[in-house]
GROMACS .gro file of C-alpha atoms in nm:
model
  368
    1MET     CA    1   2.524  -1.797   5.196
    2THR     CA    2   2.390  -2.040   4.882
    3ASN     CA    3   2.650  -1.976   4.582
    4ILE     CA    4   2.430  -1.822   4.305
    5SER     CA    5   2.533  -1.895   3.982
    6LEU     CA    6   2.559  -1.609   3.721
    7THR     CA    7   2.460  -1.856   3.444
    8ASP     CA    8   2.191  -2.025   3.612
    9VAL     CA    9   2.067  -1.644   3.698
   10GLY     CA   10   2.104  -1.539   3.303
   11ILE     CA   11   1.976  -1.843   3.173
   12GLN     CA   12   1.600  -1.811   3.372
   13TRP     CA   13   1.627  -1.447   3.248
   14PHE     CA   14   1.639  -1.608   2.871
   15GLU     CA   15   1.322  -1.811   2.957
   16ASP     CA   16   1.151  -1.601   3.118
   17ILE     CA   17   1.170  -1.329   2.846
   18VAL     CA   18   1.092  -1.550   2.614
   19ASP     CA   19   0.801  -1.674   2.792
   20LYS     CA   20   0.619  -1.273   2.791
   21ALA     CA   21   0.743  -1.236   2.449
   22ILE     CA   22   0.541  -1.578   2.397
   23GLU     CA   23   0.212  -1.472   2.546
   24TRP     CA   24   0.246  -1.117   2.386
   25PHE     CA   25   0.222  -1.216   2.066
   26GLN     CA   26   0.001  -1.469   2.129
   27GLN     CA   27  -0.279  -1.266   2.286
   28GLY     CA   28  -0.208  -1.068   1.976
   29LEU     CA   29  -0.341  -1.290   1.780
   30THR     CA   30  -0.581  -1.410   2.017
   31SER     CA   31  -0.765  -1.017   2.067
   32GLY     CA   32  -0.700  -1.004   1.674
   33TYR     CA   33  -0.956  -1.259   1.633
   34ARG     CA   34  -1.177  -1.170   1.859
   35SER     CA   35  -1.244  -0.819   1.775
   36ILE     CA   36  -1.199  -0.891   1.381
   37THR     CA   37  -1.567  -0.880   1.291
   38GLU     CA   38  -1.736  -0.823   0.860
   39SER     CA   39  -1.732  -0.423   0.840
   40VAL     CA   40  -1.344  -0.539   0.880
   41PHE     CA   41  -1.378  -0.644   0.471
   42SER     CA   42  -1.663  -0.414   0.426
   43THR     CA   43  -1.650  -0.181   0.185
   44PRO     CA   44  -1.796   0.211   0.302
   45THR     CA   45  -2.069   0.309   0.098
   46PRO     CA   46  -2.321   0.584   0.059
   47GLN     CA   47  -2.624   0.631   0.271
   48THR     CA   48  -2.887   0.782   0.095
   49GLY     CA   49  -3.217   0.570   0.110
   50GLU     CA   50  -3.200   0.483  -0.214
   51PRO     CA   51  -3.121   0.183  -0.443
   52PHE     CA   52  -2.756   0.145  -0.576
   53GLY     CA   53  -2.708   0.512  -0.393
   54PHE     CA   54  -2.867   0.680  -0.640
   55GLY     CA   55  -2.986   1.052  -0.424
   56VAL     CA   56  -2.818   1.272  -0.225
   57PRO     CA   57  -2.608   1.087   0.033
   58THR     CA   58  -2.659   1.185   0.437
   59ASN     CA   59  -2.288   1.089   0.550
   60GLU     CA   60  -1.950   1.198   0.489
   61PRO     CA   61  -1.696   1.134   0.355
   62TRP     CA   62  -1.913   1.111   0.092
   63LYS     CA   63  -2.109   1.418   0.147
   64THR     CA   64  -1.867   1.599   0.011
   65ILE     CA   65  -1.715   1.350  -0.292
   66TYR     CA   66  -2.136   1.434  -0.398
   67GLY     CA   67  -2.075   1.807  -0.342
   68ASP     CA   68  -1.722   1.827  -0.585
   69LEU     CA   69  -1.765   1.558  -0.850
   70VAL     CA   70  -2.149   1.642  -0.925
   71GLY     CA   71  -2.144   1.947  -1.066
   72GLY     CA   72  -1.926   2.031  -0.847
   73GLU     CA   73  -1.575   2.204  -0.873
   74ILE     CA   74  -1.342   1.890  -0.953
   75MET     CA   75  -1.543   1.744  -1.169
   76ILE     CA   76  -1.487   2.161  -1.370
   77VAL     CA   77  -1.143   2.155  -1.377
   78ALA     CA   78  -1.143   1.769  -1.544
   79LEU     CA   79  -1.357   1.876  -1.765
   80LEU     CA   80  -1.102   2.185  -1.792
   81LEU     CA   81  -0.840   2.027  -1.755
   82LEU     CA   82  -0.985   1.734  -2.071
   83ILE     CA   83  -1.052   2.000  -2.300
   84THR     CA   84  -0.711   2.135  -2.276
   85CYS     CA   85  -0.528   1.824  -2.324
   86VAL     CA   86  -0.773   1.796  -2.638
   87GLN     CA   87  -0.631   2.192  -2.791
   88GLY     CA   88  -0.253   2.068  -2.673
   89ARG     CA   89  -0.304   1.800  -2.954
   90ASN     CA   90  -0.474   2.035  -3.187
   91THR     CA   91  -0.203   2.222  -3.152
   92ILE     CA   92   0.084   2.040  -3.214
   93ARG     CA   93  -0.119   1.959  -3.545
   94ILE     CA   94  -0.006   2.337  -3.618
   95PHE     CA   95   0.347   2.282  -3.637
   96ASN     CA   96   0.263   1.911  -3.843
   97ILE     CA   97   0.328   1.721  -3.549
   98GLY     CA   98   0.182   1.418  -3.548
   99SER     CA   99  -0.078   1.207  -3.789
  100THR     CA  100  -0.475   1.286  -3.850
  101TYR     CA  101  -0.570   1.006  -3.756
  102GLU     CA  102  -0.440   1.123  -3.394
  103ALA     CA  103  -0.591   1.413  -3.377
  104ARG     CA  104  -0.955   1.176  -3.491
  105LYS     CA  105  -0.861   0.989  -3.180
  106ALA     CA  106  -0.791   1.225  -2.942
  107ARG     CA  107  -1.147   1.421  -3.069
  108LYS     CA  108  -1.312   1.077  -3.022
  109THR     CA  109  -1.190   1.024  -2.658
  110ALA     CA  110  -1.250   1.300  -2.548
  111TRP     CA  111  -1.545   1.235  -2.526
  112THR     CA  112  -1.566   0.903  -2.410
  113GLY     CA  113  -1.370   1.079  -2.126
  114GLY     CA  114  -1.603   1.360  -2.053
  115ILE     CA  115  -1.931   1.121  -2.027
  116LEU     CA  116  -1.704   0.911  -1.789
  117ILE     CA  117  -1.632   1.237  -1.526
  118VAL     CA  118  -1.970   1.353  -1.617
  119ALA     CA  119  -2.060   0.997  -1.472
  120TRP     CA  120  -1.839   0.859  -1.260
  121TYR     CA  121  -1.993   0.992  -0.935
  122TRP     CA  122  -2.244   0.742  -0.989
  123VAL     CA  123  -1.991   0.408  -1.145
  124ALA     CA  124  -1.813   0.468  -0.812
  125ALA     CA  125  -2.115   0.482  -0.620
  126VAL     CA  126  -2.245   0.157  -0.765
  127SER     CA  127  -1.961  -0.014  -0.792
  128VAL     CA  128  -1.860   0.019  -0.418
  129TYR     CA  129  -2.182  -0.090  -0.364
  130PHE     CA  130  -2.139  -0.395  -0.566
  131VAL     CA  131  -1.863  -0.490  -0.419
  132ASP     CA  132  -1.955  -0.483  -0.043
  133ALA     CA  133  -2.301  -0.683  -0.163
  134PHE     CA  134  -2.042  -0.926  -0.324
  135THR     CA  135  -1.818  -0.963  -0.002
  136LEU     CA  136  -2.089  -1.030   0.286
  137VAL     CA  137  -2.284  -1.304   0.027
  138LEU     CA  138  -1.939  -1.432   0.009
  139ILE     CA  139  -1.777  -1.415   0.361
  140PRO     CA  140  -1.897  -1.639   0.654
  141SER     CA  141  -1.972  -1.573   0.985
  142VAL     CA  142  -1.606  -1.448   1.187
  143GLY     CA  143  -1.695  -1.502   1.463
  144THR     CA  144  -1.708  -1.915   1.371
  145VAL     CA  145  -1.426  -1.838   1.221
  146ALA     CA  146  -1.278  -1.657   1.497
  147GLY     CA  147  -1.380  -1.888   1.789
  148ALA     CA  148  -1.280  -2.189   1.577
  149MET     CA  149  -0.919  -2.044   1.562
  150VAL     CA  150  -0.935  -1.948   1.898
  151ASP     CA  151  -1.013  -2.226   2.018
  152LEU     CA  152  -0.726  -2.414   1.852
  153LEU     CA  153  -0.462  -2.142   1.999
  154ALA     CA  154  -0.562  -2.351   2.378
  155SER     CA  155  -0.334  -2.574   2.342
  156SER     CA  156   0.060  -2.500   2.414
  157VAL     CA  157   0.361  -2.570   2.170
  158GLU     CA  158   0.613  -2.734   2.406
  159ASN     CA  159   0.870  -2.628   2.227
  160PRO     CA  160   0.984  -2.249   2.349
  161ALA     CA  161   1.187  -2.139   1.962
  162LEU     CA  162   0.892  -2.276   1.808
  163ALA     CA  163   0.582  -2.132   1.971
  164LEU     CA  164   0.773  -1.780   1.997
  165SER     CA  165   0.828  -1.811   1.616
  166LEU     CA  166   0.431  -1.922   1.532
  167ASN     CA  167   0.308  -1.620   1.793
  168ILE     CA  168   0.560  -1.412   1.645
  169LEU     CA  169   0.419  -1.460   1.276
  170GLY     CA  170   0.021  -1.506   1.344
  171GLY     CA  171   0.044  -1.146   1.585
  172SER     CA  172   0.248  -0.935   1.357
  173ALA     CA  173   0.013  -1.057   1.039
  174MET     CA  174  -0.280  -1.012   1.242
  175TRP     CA  175  -0.178  -0.614   1.272
  176ALA     CA  176  -0.119  -0.607   0.951
  177LEU     CA  177  -0.368  -0.766   0.817
  178GLN     CA  178  -0.616  -0.516   0.969
  179SER     CA  179  -0.370  -0.209   0.906
  180LEU     CA  180  -0.361  -0.318   0.514
  181PHE     CA  181  -0.790  -0.313   0.560
  182PHE     CA  182  -0.771   0.028   0.711
  183LEU     CA  183  -0.482   0.139   0.471
  184ARG     CA  184  -0.775   0.008   0.140
  185ASP     CA  185  -1.054   0.188   0.322
  186VAL     CA  186  -0.811   0.535   0.294
  187LEU     CA  187  -0.714   0.539  -0.063
  188LEU     CA  188  -1.003   0.393  -0.159
  189ILE     CA  189  -1.197   0.746  -0.100
  190VAL     CA  190  -0.901   0.903  -0.244
  191PHE     CA  191  -0.933   0.717  -0.547
  192ILE     CA  192  -1.281   0.826  -0.604
  193TYR     CA  193  -1.233   1.178  -0.536
  194GLY     CA  194  -0.884   1.189  -0.735
  195MET     CA  195  -1.082   0.958  -1.041
  196PRO     CA  196  -1.200   1.247  -1.231
  197ILE     CA  197  -0.891   1.471  -1.270
  198GLY     CA  198  -0.735   1.136  -1.421
  199ILE     CA  199  -0.991   1.015  -1.656
  200ALA     CA  200  -0.908   1.379  -1.793
  201LEU     CA  201  -0.563   1.338  -1.817
  202ALA     CA  202  -0.588   0.931  -1.964
  203TYR     CA  203  -0.868   1.002  -2.194
  204GLY     CA  204  -0.684   1.349  -2.360
  205ASN     CA  205  -0.441   1.179  -2.576
  206LEU     CA  206  -0.136   1.404  -2.475
  207PRO     CA  207   0.197   1.136  -2.570
  208VAL     CA  208   0.323   1.043  -2.208
  209VAL     CA  209   0.097   1.175  -1.961
  210SER     CA  210  -0.244   0.978  -2.066
  211ARG     CA  211  -0.032   0.661  -2.038
  212ILE     CA  212   0.100   0.766  -1.673
  213ALA     CA  213  -0.230   0.838  -1.586
  214SER     CA  214  -0.421   0.499  -1.758
  215ARG     CA  215  -0.277   0.329  -1.569
  216VAL     CA  216  -0.241   0.511  -1.291
  217CYS     CA  217  -0.655   0.477  -1.308
  218LEU     CA  218  -0.654   0.149  -1.366
  219LYS     CA  219  -0.505   0.066  -0.958
  220PHE     CA  220  -0.845   0.114  -0.941
  221VAL     CA  221  -0.977  -0.192  -0.937
  222PRO     CA  222  -0.795  -0.436  -0.736
  223LEU     CA  223  -0.773  -0.214  -0.478
  224LEU     CA  224  -1.174  -0.212  -0.507
  225VAL     CA  225  -1.188  -0.589  -0.551
  226MET     CA  226  -0.950  -0.647  -0.222
  227PRO     CA  227  -1.216  -0.831   0.016
  228ILE     CA  228  -1.356  -1.046  -0.208
  229PRO     CA  229  -1.022  -1.271  -0.251
  230VAL     CA  230  -1.005  -1.297   0.169
  231ALA     CA  231  -1.396  -1.325   0.195
  232LEU     CA  232  -1.291  -1.681   0.029
  233LEU     CA  233  -1.039  -1.748   0.231
  234PHE     CA  234  -1.264  -1.709   0.544
  235HIS     CA  235  -1.548  -1.908   0.382
  236GLY     CA  236  -1.272  -2.208   0.320
  237TYR     CA  237  -1.153  -2.200   0.662
  238GLU     CA  238  -1.510  -2.188   0.824
  239LEU     CA  239  -1.582  -2.509   0.559
  240LEU     CA  240  -1.358  -2.696   0.715
  241PHE     CA  241  -1.244  -2.605   1.090
  242GLY     CA  242  -1.608  -2.392   1.153
  243SER     CA  243  -1.864  -2.593   1.089
  244GLY     CA  244  -2.084  -2.763   1.302
  245THR     CA  245  -1.977  -2.949   1.639
  246VAL     CA  246  -1.728  -3.183   1.488
  247PRO     CA  247  -1.487  -2.961   1.208
  248ALA     CA  248  -1.393  -3.196   0.885
  249VAL     CA  249  -1.038  -3.204   0.968
  250THR     CA  250  -0.868  -3.208   1.279
  251PRO     CA  251  -0.479  -3.105   1.375
  252ASP     CA  252  -0.342  -3.421   1.499
  253SER     CA  253  -0.094  -3.238   1.775
  254ALA     CA  254  -0.084  -2.887   1.945
  255PHE     CA  255   0.156  -2.782   1.701
  256LEU     CA  256  -0.054  -2.771   1.406
  257SER     CA  257  -0.304  -2.657   1.578
  258HIS     CA  258  -0.143  -2.368   1.656
  259LEU     CA  259  -0.034  -2.363   1.258
  260VAL     CA  260  -0.367  -2.402   1.150
  261ALA     CA  261  -0.462  -2.084   1.404
  262VAL     CA  262  -0.151  -1.891   1.265
  263SER     CA  263  -0.206  -1.978   0.870
  264LEU     CA  264  -0.561  -1.766   0.866
  265PRO     CA  265  -0.393  -1.436   0.924
  266VAL     CA  266  -0.069  -1.528   0.721
  267VAL     CA  267  -0.260  -1.651   0.419
  268SER     CA  268  -0.466  -1.354   0.410
  269VAL     CA  269  -0.209  -1.140   0.462
  270VAL     CA  270  -0.018  -1.281   0.115
  271LEU     CA  271  -0.337  -1.244  -0.058
  272VAL     CA  272  -0.458  -0.870   0.024
  273TRP     CA  273  -0.088  -0.790  -0.021
  274LYS     CA  274  -0.025  -0.907  -0.340
  275THR     CA  275  -0.336  -0.721  -0.417
  276PHE     CA  276  -0.245  -0.439  -0.274
  277SER     CA  277   0.042  -0.426  -0.454
  278TYR     CA  278  -0.121  -0.443  -0.864
  279ALA     CA  279  -0.308  -0.105  -0.615
  280THR     CA  280   0.001   0.100  -0.544
  281PRO     CA  281   0.358  -0.117  -0.618
  282ARG     CA  282   0.574   0.195  -0.546
  283LEU     CA  283   0.484   0.136  -0.190
  284THR     CA  284   0.516  -0.256  -0.172
  285ARG     CA  285   0.851  -0.208  -0.426
  286THR     CA  286   0.947   0.060  -0.106
  287VAL     CA  287   0.850  -0.219   0.182
  288GLU     CA  288   1.046  -0.503   0.005
  289THR     CA  289   1.380  -0.329  -0.136
  290ALA     CA  290   1.413  -0.220   0.288
  291ALA     CA  291   1.298  -0.578   0.363
  292GLY     CA  292   1.604  -0.722   0.127
  293ALA     CA  293   1.791  -0.455   0.235
  294ALA     CA  294   1.785  -0.489   0.627
  295LEU     CA  295   1.874  -0.927   0.521
  296THR     CA  296   2.110  -0.805   0.317
  297ALA     CA  297   2.323  -0.647   0.672
  298GLY     CA  298   2.231  -0.883   0.829
  299ALA     CA  299   2.396  -1.144   0.598
  300VAL     CA  300   2.684  -0.938   0.620
  301VAL     CA  301   2.752  -0.868   0.978
  302GLY     CA  302   2.625  -1.241   1.045
  303ALA     CA  303   2.925  -1.351   0.768
  304GLY     CA  304   3.186  -1.119   0.872
  305ALA     CA  305   3.194  -1.310   1.213
  306ALA     CA  306   3.177  -1.600   1.092
  307ALA     CA  307   3.411  -1.633   0.793
  308GLY     CA  308   3.630  -1.273   0.780
  309PRO     CA  309   3.596  -0.976   0.565
  310TRP     CA  310   3.584  -1.137   0.239
  311ALA     CA  311   3.263  -1.326   0.285
  312ALA     CA  312   3.136  -0.972   0.412
  313SER     CA  313   3.223  -0.826   0.106
  314MET     CA  314   3.053  -1.094  -0.087
  315ALA     CA  315   2.755  -1.086   0.087
  316ALA     CA  316   2.702  -0.729   0.065
  317ARG     CA  317   2.799  -0.778  -0.352
  318TRP     CA  318   2.618  -1.084  -0.463
  319GLY     CA  319   2.382  -1.144  -0.190
  320PRO     CA  320   2.286  -1.394   0.153
  321ARG     CA  321   2.321  -1.686  -0.035
  322ALA     CA  322   2.699  -1.673  -0.224
  323ALA     CA  323   2.801  -1.572   0.132
  324ALA     CA  324   2.658  -1.877   0.266
  325GLY     CA  325   2.847  -2.057   0.029
  326HIS     CA  326   3.186  -1.926   0.057
  327VAL     CA  327   3.127  -1.989   0.453
  328ILE     CA  328   3.078  -2.306   0.390
  329ALA     CA  329   3.351  -2.423   0.153
  330ASN     CA  330   3.589  -2.175   0.416
  331ARG     CA  331   3.488  -2.447   0.658
  332VAL     CA  332   3.577  -2.668   0.479
  333ALA     CA  333   3.870  -2.593   0.320
  334ASN     CA  334   4.017  -2.578   0.659
  335GLY     CA  335   3.845  -2.929   0.809
  336GLY     CA  336   3.576  -2.760   1.010
  337GLY     CA  337   3.777  -2.537   1.197
  338GLU     CA  338   3.586  -2.271   1.380
  339ASP     CA  339   3.914  -2.035   1.421
  340GLY     CA  340   3.733  -1.795   1.141
  341ASP     CA  341   3.982  -1.738   0.923
  342THR     CA  342   3.908  -1.733   0.547
  343PHE     CA  343   4.049  -1.951   0.287
  344GLN     CA  344   4.340  -1.686   0.154
  345SER     CA  345   4.472  -1.688   0.482
  346ALA     CA  346   4.477  -2.052   0.550
  347LEU     CA  347   4.731  -2.071   0.282
  348VAL     CA  348   4.969  -1.816   0.482
  349THR     CA  349   5.241  -1.963   0.701
  350ASP     CA  350   5.394  -1.888   0.986
  351GLY     CA  351   5.788  -1.720   0.951
  352ASP     CA  352   5.979  -1.706   0.641
  353ARG     CA  353   5.799  -2.075   0.536
  354LEU     CA  354   5.632  -2.021   0.207
  355PRO     CA  355   5.345  -2.256   0.020
  356ALA     CA  356   5.505  -2.521  -0.226
  357TYR     CA  357   5.344  -2.342  -0.498
  358ARG     CA  358   5.467  -2.014  -0.457
  359ARG     CA  359   5.771  -1.920  -0.639
  360THR     CA  360   6.036  -1.769  -0.415
  361GLY     CA  361   6.152  -1.590  -0.723
  362ASN     CA  362   5.854  -1.385  -0.755
  363GLU     CA  363   5.904  -1.260  -0.338
  364PRO     CA  364   6.013  -0.892  -0.291
  365GLY     CA  365   6.377  -0.926  -0.217
  366GLY     CA  366   6.395  -1.295  -0.294
  367THR     CA  367   6.705  -1.457  -0.461
  368ARG     CA  368   6.624  -1.571  -0.882
   0.00000   0.00000   0.00000
């Protein structure tokens, strides 16, 4: 019977797992390029048959939005809320709280807020039509760019670790890009539907509530223009790699080809995420905090395994960089040892022998 080494079997299993992971993520990146179209970057618009959306829409959810914002319950509630805020400001003046200037300002801004509430649906409809048309003008043929990127992925990277890293980054970025644009469409409809309430609170001139409502309402603008920077990015890649039979820039190696194909969704996600953070800063801050906590937890475990509990506590308190510096200092102090002892434990010797700088008079039970 032939002796089979368990080490060789484990190595073969590991190589098969790495190859399978590379195949999965590269397939996700390739299928993402093949399925992505101009409709991913488009903005949902009302279908009315009239120019610039002036008319009753026939598609959902714009039909429901039109019914609620144009003479519907949302408009009535927003106008009542605006009147309530203005009357609240006048009631404060009865008790000599505030100033005459603030009261006059509240009355003037209330008229502006009322006009915006009544005309908000038409402002929103014209805005989404303008952004959608501008995006379609800027964005090139997505199929041409995607085909060029898929051709760049045809060559395989020889280094398995490098290939795995690139494909994980590219596949994850492609899935994240599609998810972010889907969330953008959802949040855009929510903002358009609830904006009259925010306008009423913003122009009601209440001390704290109006300031918060104004900041929330301003998040609608970056959420609306989110596809424009991505369209410019795709247009730049189309000029460099997808124009004509011979591209303007040709990668010299398989690694550079994969890097170019991976960079497009990665940079797109970075642009979208930066714009998305202006629209929903709390959500992005929560994700960044969770990622930082996961990184710190990994650093605590790694530092504890490499340099003992003192480095782990330093990683938990000061972060991964401080832990890495402590590990390096520990290795240097130990002369490059691999035993994992900390710098403090290296100062303690076996038996009753003490370092030269220790004074025996301070030891418990020591001679004075």
